[in-house]
Short mmCIF file of C-alpha atoms in Angstrom, two decimals:
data_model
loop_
_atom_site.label_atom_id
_atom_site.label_comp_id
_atom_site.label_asym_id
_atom_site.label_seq_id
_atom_site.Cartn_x
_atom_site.Cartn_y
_atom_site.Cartn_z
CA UNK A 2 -155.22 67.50 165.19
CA UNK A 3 -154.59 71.53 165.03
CA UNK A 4 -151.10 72.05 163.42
CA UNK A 5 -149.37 74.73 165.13
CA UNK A 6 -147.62 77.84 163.69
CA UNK A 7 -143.60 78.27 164.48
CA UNK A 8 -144.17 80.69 167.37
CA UNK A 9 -141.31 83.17 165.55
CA UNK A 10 -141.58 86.78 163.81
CA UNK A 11 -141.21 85.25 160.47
CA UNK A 12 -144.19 82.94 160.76
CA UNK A 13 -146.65 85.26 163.05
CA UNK A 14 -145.94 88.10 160.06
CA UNK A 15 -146.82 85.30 157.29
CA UNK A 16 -149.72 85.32 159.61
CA UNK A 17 -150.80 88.70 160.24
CA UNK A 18 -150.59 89.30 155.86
CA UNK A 19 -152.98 86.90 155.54
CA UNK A 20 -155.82 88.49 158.29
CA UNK A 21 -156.18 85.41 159.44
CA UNK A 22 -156.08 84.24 163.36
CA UNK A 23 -153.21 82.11 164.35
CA UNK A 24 -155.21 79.48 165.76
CA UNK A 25 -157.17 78.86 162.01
CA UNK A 26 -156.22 75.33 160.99
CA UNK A 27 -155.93 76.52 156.98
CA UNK A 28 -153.88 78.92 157.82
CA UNK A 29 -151.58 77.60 159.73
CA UNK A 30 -150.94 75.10 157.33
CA UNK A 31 -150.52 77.71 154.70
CA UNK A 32 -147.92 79.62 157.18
CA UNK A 33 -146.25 76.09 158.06
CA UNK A 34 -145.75 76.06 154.04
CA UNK A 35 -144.61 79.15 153.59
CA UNK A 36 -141.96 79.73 156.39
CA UNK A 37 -140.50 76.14 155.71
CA UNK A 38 -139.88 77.03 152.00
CA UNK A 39 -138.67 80.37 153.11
CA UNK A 40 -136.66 78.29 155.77
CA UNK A 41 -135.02 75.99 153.29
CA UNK A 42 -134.46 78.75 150.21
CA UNK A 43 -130.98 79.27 148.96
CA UNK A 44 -128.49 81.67 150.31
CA UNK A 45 -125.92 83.27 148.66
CA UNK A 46 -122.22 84.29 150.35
CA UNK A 47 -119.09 85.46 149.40
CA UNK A 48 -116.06 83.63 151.08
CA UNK A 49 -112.84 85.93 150.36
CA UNK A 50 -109.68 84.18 150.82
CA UNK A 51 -106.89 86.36 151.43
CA UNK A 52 -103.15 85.27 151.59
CA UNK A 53 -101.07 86.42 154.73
CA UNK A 54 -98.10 84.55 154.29
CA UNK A 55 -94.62 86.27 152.57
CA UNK A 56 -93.47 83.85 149.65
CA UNK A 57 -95.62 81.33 149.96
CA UNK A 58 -98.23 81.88 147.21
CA UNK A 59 -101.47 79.84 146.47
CA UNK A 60 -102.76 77.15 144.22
CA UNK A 61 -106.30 77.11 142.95
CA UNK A 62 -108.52 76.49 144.97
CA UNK A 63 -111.27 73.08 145.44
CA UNK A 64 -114.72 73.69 147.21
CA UNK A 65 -117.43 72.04 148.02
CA UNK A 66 -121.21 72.63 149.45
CA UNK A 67 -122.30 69.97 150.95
CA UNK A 68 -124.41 68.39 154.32
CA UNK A 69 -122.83 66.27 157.13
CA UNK A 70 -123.23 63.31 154.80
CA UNK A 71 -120.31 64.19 152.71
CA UNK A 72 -116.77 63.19 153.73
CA UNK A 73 -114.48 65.39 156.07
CA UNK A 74 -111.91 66.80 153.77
CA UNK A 75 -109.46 65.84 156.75
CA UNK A 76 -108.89 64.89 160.41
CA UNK A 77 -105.96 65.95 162.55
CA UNK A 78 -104.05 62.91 162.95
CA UNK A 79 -105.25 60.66 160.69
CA UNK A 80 -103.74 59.66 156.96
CA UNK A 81 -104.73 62.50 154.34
CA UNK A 82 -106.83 61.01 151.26
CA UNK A 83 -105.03 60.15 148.12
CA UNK A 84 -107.08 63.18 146.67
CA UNK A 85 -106.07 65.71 149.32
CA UNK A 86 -102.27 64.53 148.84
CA UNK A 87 -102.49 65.02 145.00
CA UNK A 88 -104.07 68.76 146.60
CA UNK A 89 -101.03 69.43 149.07
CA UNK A 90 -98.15 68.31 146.40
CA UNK A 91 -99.10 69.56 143.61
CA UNK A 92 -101.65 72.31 143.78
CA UNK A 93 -104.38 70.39 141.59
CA UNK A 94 -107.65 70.24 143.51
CA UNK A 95 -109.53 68.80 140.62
CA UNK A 96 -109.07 64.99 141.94
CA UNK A 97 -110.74 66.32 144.96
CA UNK A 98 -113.47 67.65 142.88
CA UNK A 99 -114.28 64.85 141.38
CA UNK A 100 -114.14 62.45 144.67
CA UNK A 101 -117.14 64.86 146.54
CA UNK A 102 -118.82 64.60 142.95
CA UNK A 103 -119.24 61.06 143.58
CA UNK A 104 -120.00 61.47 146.98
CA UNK A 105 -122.93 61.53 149.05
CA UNK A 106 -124.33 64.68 150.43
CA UNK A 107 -122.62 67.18 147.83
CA UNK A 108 -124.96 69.89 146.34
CA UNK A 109 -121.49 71.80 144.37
CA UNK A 110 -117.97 71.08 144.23
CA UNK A 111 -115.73 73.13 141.48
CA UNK A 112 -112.56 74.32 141.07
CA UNK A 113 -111.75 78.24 141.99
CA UNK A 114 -108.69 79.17 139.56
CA UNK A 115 -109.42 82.40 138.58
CA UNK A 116 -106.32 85.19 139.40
CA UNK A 117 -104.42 81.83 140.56
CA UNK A 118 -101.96 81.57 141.95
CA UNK A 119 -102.48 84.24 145.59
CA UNK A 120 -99.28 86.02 146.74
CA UNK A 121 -99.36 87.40 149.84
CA UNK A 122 -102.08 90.08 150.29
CA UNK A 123 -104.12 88.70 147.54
CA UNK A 124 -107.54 87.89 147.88
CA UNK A 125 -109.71 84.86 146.02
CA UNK A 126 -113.67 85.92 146.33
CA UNK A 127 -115.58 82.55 145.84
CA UNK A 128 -119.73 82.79 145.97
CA UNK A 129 -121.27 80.03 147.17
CA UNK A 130 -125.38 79.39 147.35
CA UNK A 131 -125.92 77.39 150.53
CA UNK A 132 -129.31 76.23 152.01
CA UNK A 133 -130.90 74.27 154.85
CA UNK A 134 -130.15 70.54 153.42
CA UNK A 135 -126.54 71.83 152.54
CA UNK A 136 -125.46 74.40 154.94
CA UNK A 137 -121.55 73.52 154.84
CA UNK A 138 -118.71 74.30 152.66
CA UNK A 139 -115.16 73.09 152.71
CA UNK A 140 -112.06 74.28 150.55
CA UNK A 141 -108.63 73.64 150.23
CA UNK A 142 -105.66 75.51 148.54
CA UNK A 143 -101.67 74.53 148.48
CA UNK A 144 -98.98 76.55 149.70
CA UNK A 145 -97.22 76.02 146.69
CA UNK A 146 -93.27 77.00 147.34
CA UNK A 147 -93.76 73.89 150.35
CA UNK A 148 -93.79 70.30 149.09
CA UNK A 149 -97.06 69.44 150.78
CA UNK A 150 -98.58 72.39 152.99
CA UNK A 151 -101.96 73.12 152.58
CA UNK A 152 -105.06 74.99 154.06
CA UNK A 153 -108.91 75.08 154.14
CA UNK A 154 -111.92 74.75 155.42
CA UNK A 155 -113.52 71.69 156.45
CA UNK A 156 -117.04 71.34 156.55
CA UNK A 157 -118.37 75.42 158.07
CA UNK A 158 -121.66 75.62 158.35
CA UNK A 159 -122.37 79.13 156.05
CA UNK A 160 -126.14 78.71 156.11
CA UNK A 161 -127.90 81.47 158.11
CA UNK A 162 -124.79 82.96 159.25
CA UNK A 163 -124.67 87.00 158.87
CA UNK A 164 -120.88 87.02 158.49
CA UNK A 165 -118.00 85.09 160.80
CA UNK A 166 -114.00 85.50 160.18
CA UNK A 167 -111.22 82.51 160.51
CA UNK A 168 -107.69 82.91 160.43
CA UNK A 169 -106.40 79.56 158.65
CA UNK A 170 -102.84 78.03 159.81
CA UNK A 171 -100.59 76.10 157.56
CA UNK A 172 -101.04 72.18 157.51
CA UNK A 173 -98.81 69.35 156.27
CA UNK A 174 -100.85 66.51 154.58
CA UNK A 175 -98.55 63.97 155.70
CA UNK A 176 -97.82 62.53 152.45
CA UNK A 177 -94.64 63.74 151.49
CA UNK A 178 -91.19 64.80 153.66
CA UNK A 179 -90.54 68.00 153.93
CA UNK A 180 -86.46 68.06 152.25
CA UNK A 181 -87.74 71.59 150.74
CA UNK A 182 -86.16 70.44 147.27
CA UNK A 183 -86.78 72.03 143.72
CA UNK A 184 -87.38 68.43 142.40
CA UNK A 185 -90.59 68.11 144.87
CA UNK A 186 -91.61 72.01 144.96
CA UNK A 187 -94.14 73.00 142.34
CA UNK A 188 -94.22 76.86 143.04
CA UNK A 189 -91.91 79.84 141.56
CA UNK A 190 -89.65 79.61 144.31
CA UNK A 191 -88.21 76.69 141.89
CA UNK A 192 -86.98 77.48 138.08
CA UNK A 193 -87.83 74.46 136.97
CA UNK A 194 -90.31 73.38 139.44
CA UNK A 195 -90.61 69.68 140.35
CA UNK A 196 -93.52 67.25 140.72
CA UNK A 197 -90.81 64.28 142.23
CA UNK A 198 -92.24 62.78 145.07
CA UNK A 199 -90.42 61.98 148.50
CA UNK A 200 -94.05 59.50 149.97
CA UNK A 201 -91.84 56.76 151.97
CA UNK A 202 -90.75 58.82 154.50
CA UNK A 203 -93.05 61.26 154.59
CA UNK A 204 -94.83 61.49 158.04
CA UNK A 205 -98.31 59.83 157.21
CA UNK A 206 -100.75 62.11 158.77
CA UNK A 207 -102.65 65.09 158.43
CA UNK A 208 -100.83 67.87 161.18
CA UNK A 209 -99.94 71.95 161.78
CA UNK A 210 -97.09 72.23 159.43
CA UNK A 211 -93.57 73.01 160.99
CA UNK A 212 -92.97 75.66 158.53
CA UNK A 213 -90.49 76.02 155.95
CA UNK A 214 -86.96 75.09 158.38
CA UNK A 215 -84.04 75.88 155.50
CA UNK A 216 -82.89 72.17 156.23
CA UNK A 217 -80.79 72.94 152.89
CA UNK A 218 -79.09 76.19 153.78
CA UNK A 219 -75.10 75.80 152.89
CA UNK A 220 -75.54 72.01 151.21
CA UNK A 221 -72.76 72.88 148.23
CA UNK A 222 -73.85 68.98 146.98
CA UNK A 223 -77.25 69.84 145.68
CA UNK A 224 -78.09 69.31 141.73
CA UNK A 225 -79.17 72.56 139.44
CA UNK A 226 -82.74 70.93 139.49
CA UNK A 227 -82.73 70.62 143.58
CA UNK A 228 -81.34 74.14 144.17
CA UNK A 229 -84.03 77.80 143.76
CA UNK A 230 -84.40 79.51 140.72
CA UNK A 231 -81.88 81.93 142.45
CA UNK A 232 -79.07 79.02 142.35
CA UNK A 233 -79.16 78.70 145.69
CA UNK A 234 -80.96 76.29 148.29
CA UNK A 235 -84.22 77.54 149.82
CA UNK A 236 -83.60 79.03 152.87
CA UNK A 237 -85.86 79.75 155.99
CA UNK A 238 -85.96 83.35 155.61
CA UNK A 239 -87.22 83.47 152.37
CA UNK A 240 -90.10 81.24 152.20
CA UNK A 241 -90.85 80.26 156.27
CA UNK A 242 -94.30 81.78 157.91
CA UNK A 243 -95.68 81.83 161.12
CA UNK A 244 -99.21 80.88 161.69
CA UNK A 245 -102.16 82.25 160.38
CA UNK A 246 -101.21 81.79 156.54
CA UNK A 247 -104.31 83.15 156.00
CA UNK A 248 -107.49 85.18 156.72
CA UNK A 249 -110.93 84.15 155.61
CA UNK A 250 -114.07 86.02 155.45
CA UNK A 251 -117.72 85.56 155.08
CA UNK A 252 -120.37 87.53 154.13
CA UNK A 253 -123.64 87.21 153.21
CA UNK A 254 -124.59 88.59 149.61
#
């Protein structure tokens, strides 16, 4: 039977450069050809990550491109993977890399360090090349002076968007208490900083972070190693926020 042109601008222009009626079988197929590659061809954006949150700096940064196939980096409510917890604690996103490497539906993933860490005001600019079979990106970045705060994107569709702007709040992976300790803090709020881990009563799902409470604030019982790199215990006002934590931005290139 007579295959039928995309009734669209894109395909009726295809059409009117060859001088050819819209109703001619060859053509169509040509023009069916032509707009579907054109359809499908690769699209490049630039996501720019910029930190609103006072004292709370952060990591580098994991993202993927990917299709609906791939995993959700999280869901509200539910237990945070061991990848996205190594993420959240620590600030490493490379065992997230390598778990949407193996994964199904995953045209990139990398790891976004460069100018890492982001203090507040700073801005990561990560290009991504998105098309038709992988229209979605996620990333994730920890707010490093927290023991397990993070933020990201999970799964946006990018493709054949002209530009859109999020405003990202602060979530706790679940996976570690919150007893805002130098021994479990791995950002420069702590002099050392601490990779300890506080898992068994930690509060086992992904949620909106509480925000940084100064649960510490006047303990006098607290080891050099658990206290700031100012001596004394973290307090509220230094390193709390209040939702967004950050602004993201997306343009196309």
């Amino acid at each position: 039977h007579k295959l039928s042109c995309f009734l669209d601008d894109s395909c009726q222009q295809i059409l009117r450069t060859l001088g050819q009626k819209s109703n001619d079988r060859k053509t169509n197929m040509i023009a069916f050809l032509l707009f579907a590659a054109q359809a499908s061809a690769s699209q490049q954006y630039m996501i720019n990550l910029t930190n609103a949150a006072f004292q709370q700096p952060f990591s580098g940064i994991f993202v993927a491109v990917h299709n609906s196939e791939a995993p959700p980096l999280y869901v509200l409510g539910q237990a945070a993977s061991e990848e996205l917890a190594i993420l959240a604690e620590d600030g490493n996103p490379m065992p997230l890399v390598k778990l949407y490497n193996a994964s199904e539906g995953v045209r990139e993933t990398f790891a976004f360090t460069e100018g890492a860490p982001y203090f507040a005001g700073e801005t990561a600019s990560i290009l991504v090349d998105v098309n038709s079979r992988y229209p979605y990106v996620s990333l994730a970045t920890m707010a490093i002076n927290t023991n397990d705060c993070f933020l990201g994107l999970n799964g946006v569709k990018v493709f054949k968007t002209f530009g859109r702007m999020m405003d990202l709040p602060g979530l706790d992976s679940g996976t570690e208490e919150n007893n805002e300790l130098c021994t479990h803090i791995p950002g420069p709020a702590c002099d050392p900083s601490g990779t300890a881990r506080a898992n068994e009563t930690a509060e086992g799902v992904v949620h909106v972070h509480r925000g940084f409470i100064g649960i510490n604030e006047g303990s006098t019982d607290l080891t050099d190693e658990e206290l700031g790199a100012n001596g004394e215990p973290l307090s509220s006002a230094g390193y709390t926020w209040l939702n967004p934590m950050a602004r993201v931005v997306i343009k196309k290139m």
